[in-house]
Amino acid sequence: MKNILIGVTGGIAAYKSANIISILRKKGFNVKVIMTKNATNIITPLTLETLSKNRVITDMWEKNHQVDVEHISLADWADIILVAPATYNIIGKIANGIADDMLSTVISAANKKASVFFALAMNSNMYDNPILKENIEKLKRYNYKFIEAEEGFLACNVTGKGRLKKEENIVAIIEDYIEKFNLPQILKNKKVLITAGPTEEAIDPIRYLSNKSSGKMGYSLAIAAANLGADVTLISGPTNLNIPTNIKNFIQITTAQEMYDEVFKYYENTDIAIACAAVADYRAKSISKQKIKKSDDDLTIILERNPDILFTMGQLKKRQTLIGFAAETENLIQNATQKLIKKNLDFIIANNANVMRNNTNSVTLLSTQYKSVEFKETEKEILAYDLLLKIGELA
């Protein structure tokens, strides 16, 4: 049985929280509720107390509560915090470190145990506001999760995106998340080596060659592998991502040669290697020690090949399960299959290169021994578990 803390904010969809609580209770979840002051103008605390079977908290300074520091005890109690509806205001608060009421304070104090979901609902113009989009992207980098709003007729008498997702669908998303993250330790005692992110190849002290890789897929795989019981080493190029807290060994590199050197410090003792990094194929043959000044002439830079890390891993492979990625702009399956064979891989994960920097991905898992498996578009965090579970099933 999971503990779910529902945060109800002052959006007009606050009344729908009653049905969410009712559905969760019927499915056997423990539910507690925090309401903002504005939410109490839309639906009464008594209604949600009756449904949740727990006292509803509305005031951070309420006198008649237990002796525990309540925002800490609630944050520790919750396995999942679901804010529904999540308004423009609450997203802005959390994204900018504002904790001025009980709900925002509990979310801010939530430990690493609790996963926080925001079920978005607001006016369509607010939903399209670039400030909201920036705040959402910022929070996603810190592993906050979002349930997108739907198209529909809104309280402001317009039709657009901003309607709270149907209550039963919100609960289904939470249940699916719990199912995926209540996982067997299929990688227990396995050493897993993962490369992630881009590399940077210097041209001069200012400029470098690189690519659009964000590292999100590789970091998601590292987090998932660790949660499945693995001893994970993550070797990463430069990214804007937070270092995963659940992995034992994180190594930061910049260039392809540095990644090559680090990979082969660990590869021999690795059980599963996943080459997710977008490694530069070429580097400048000569790096200028000073900034190259602009002139009226064209600039020619002579490039030389970087070492092929994945090919070398395939040549040296003994007992390891070796998994590569193929990011292609055309002939996806054909090119990925050729790479699978040429580099002596056990599996290759094929995806469209245009998804770089996206939070979602759809991929095809290919192998010389098994039928291909397609994975529909989903968040990279979820996709990582789906891929590792399928590979664990097949390998």
GROMACS .gro file of C-alpha atoms in nm, residues 326-339 348 350-353 364 366:
model
   21
  326ALA     CA    1   2.191   0.445  -3.339
  327ALA     CA    2   2.063   0.799  -3.383
  328GLU     CA    3   1.976   0.836  -3.750
  329THR     CA    4   1.810   1.094  -3.972
  330GLU     CA    5   1.726   0.846  -4.251
  331ASN     CA    6   1.697   0.470  -4.315
  332LEU     CA    7   1.677   0.416  -3.940
  333ILE     CA    8   1.638   0.038  -3.920
  334GLN     CA    9   1.874  -0.035  -4.210
  335ASN     CA   10   2.154   0.182  -4.072
  336ALA     CA   11   2.104   0.057  -3.717
  337THR     CA   12   2.117  -0.307  -3.831
  338GLN     CA   13   2.442  -0.245  -4.016
  339LYS     CA   14   2.591  -0.086  -3.704
  348ILE     CA   15   2.117  -0.177  -3.060
  350ALA     CA   16   1.750   0.280  -3.289
  351ASN     CA   17   1.593   0.623  -3.264
  352ASN     CA   18   1.541   0.933  -3.473
  353ALA     CA   19   1.821   1.185  -3.418
  364THR     CA   20   1.322   0.019  -3.174
  366LEU     CA   21   1.721  -0.465  -3.250
   0.00000   0.00000   0.00000
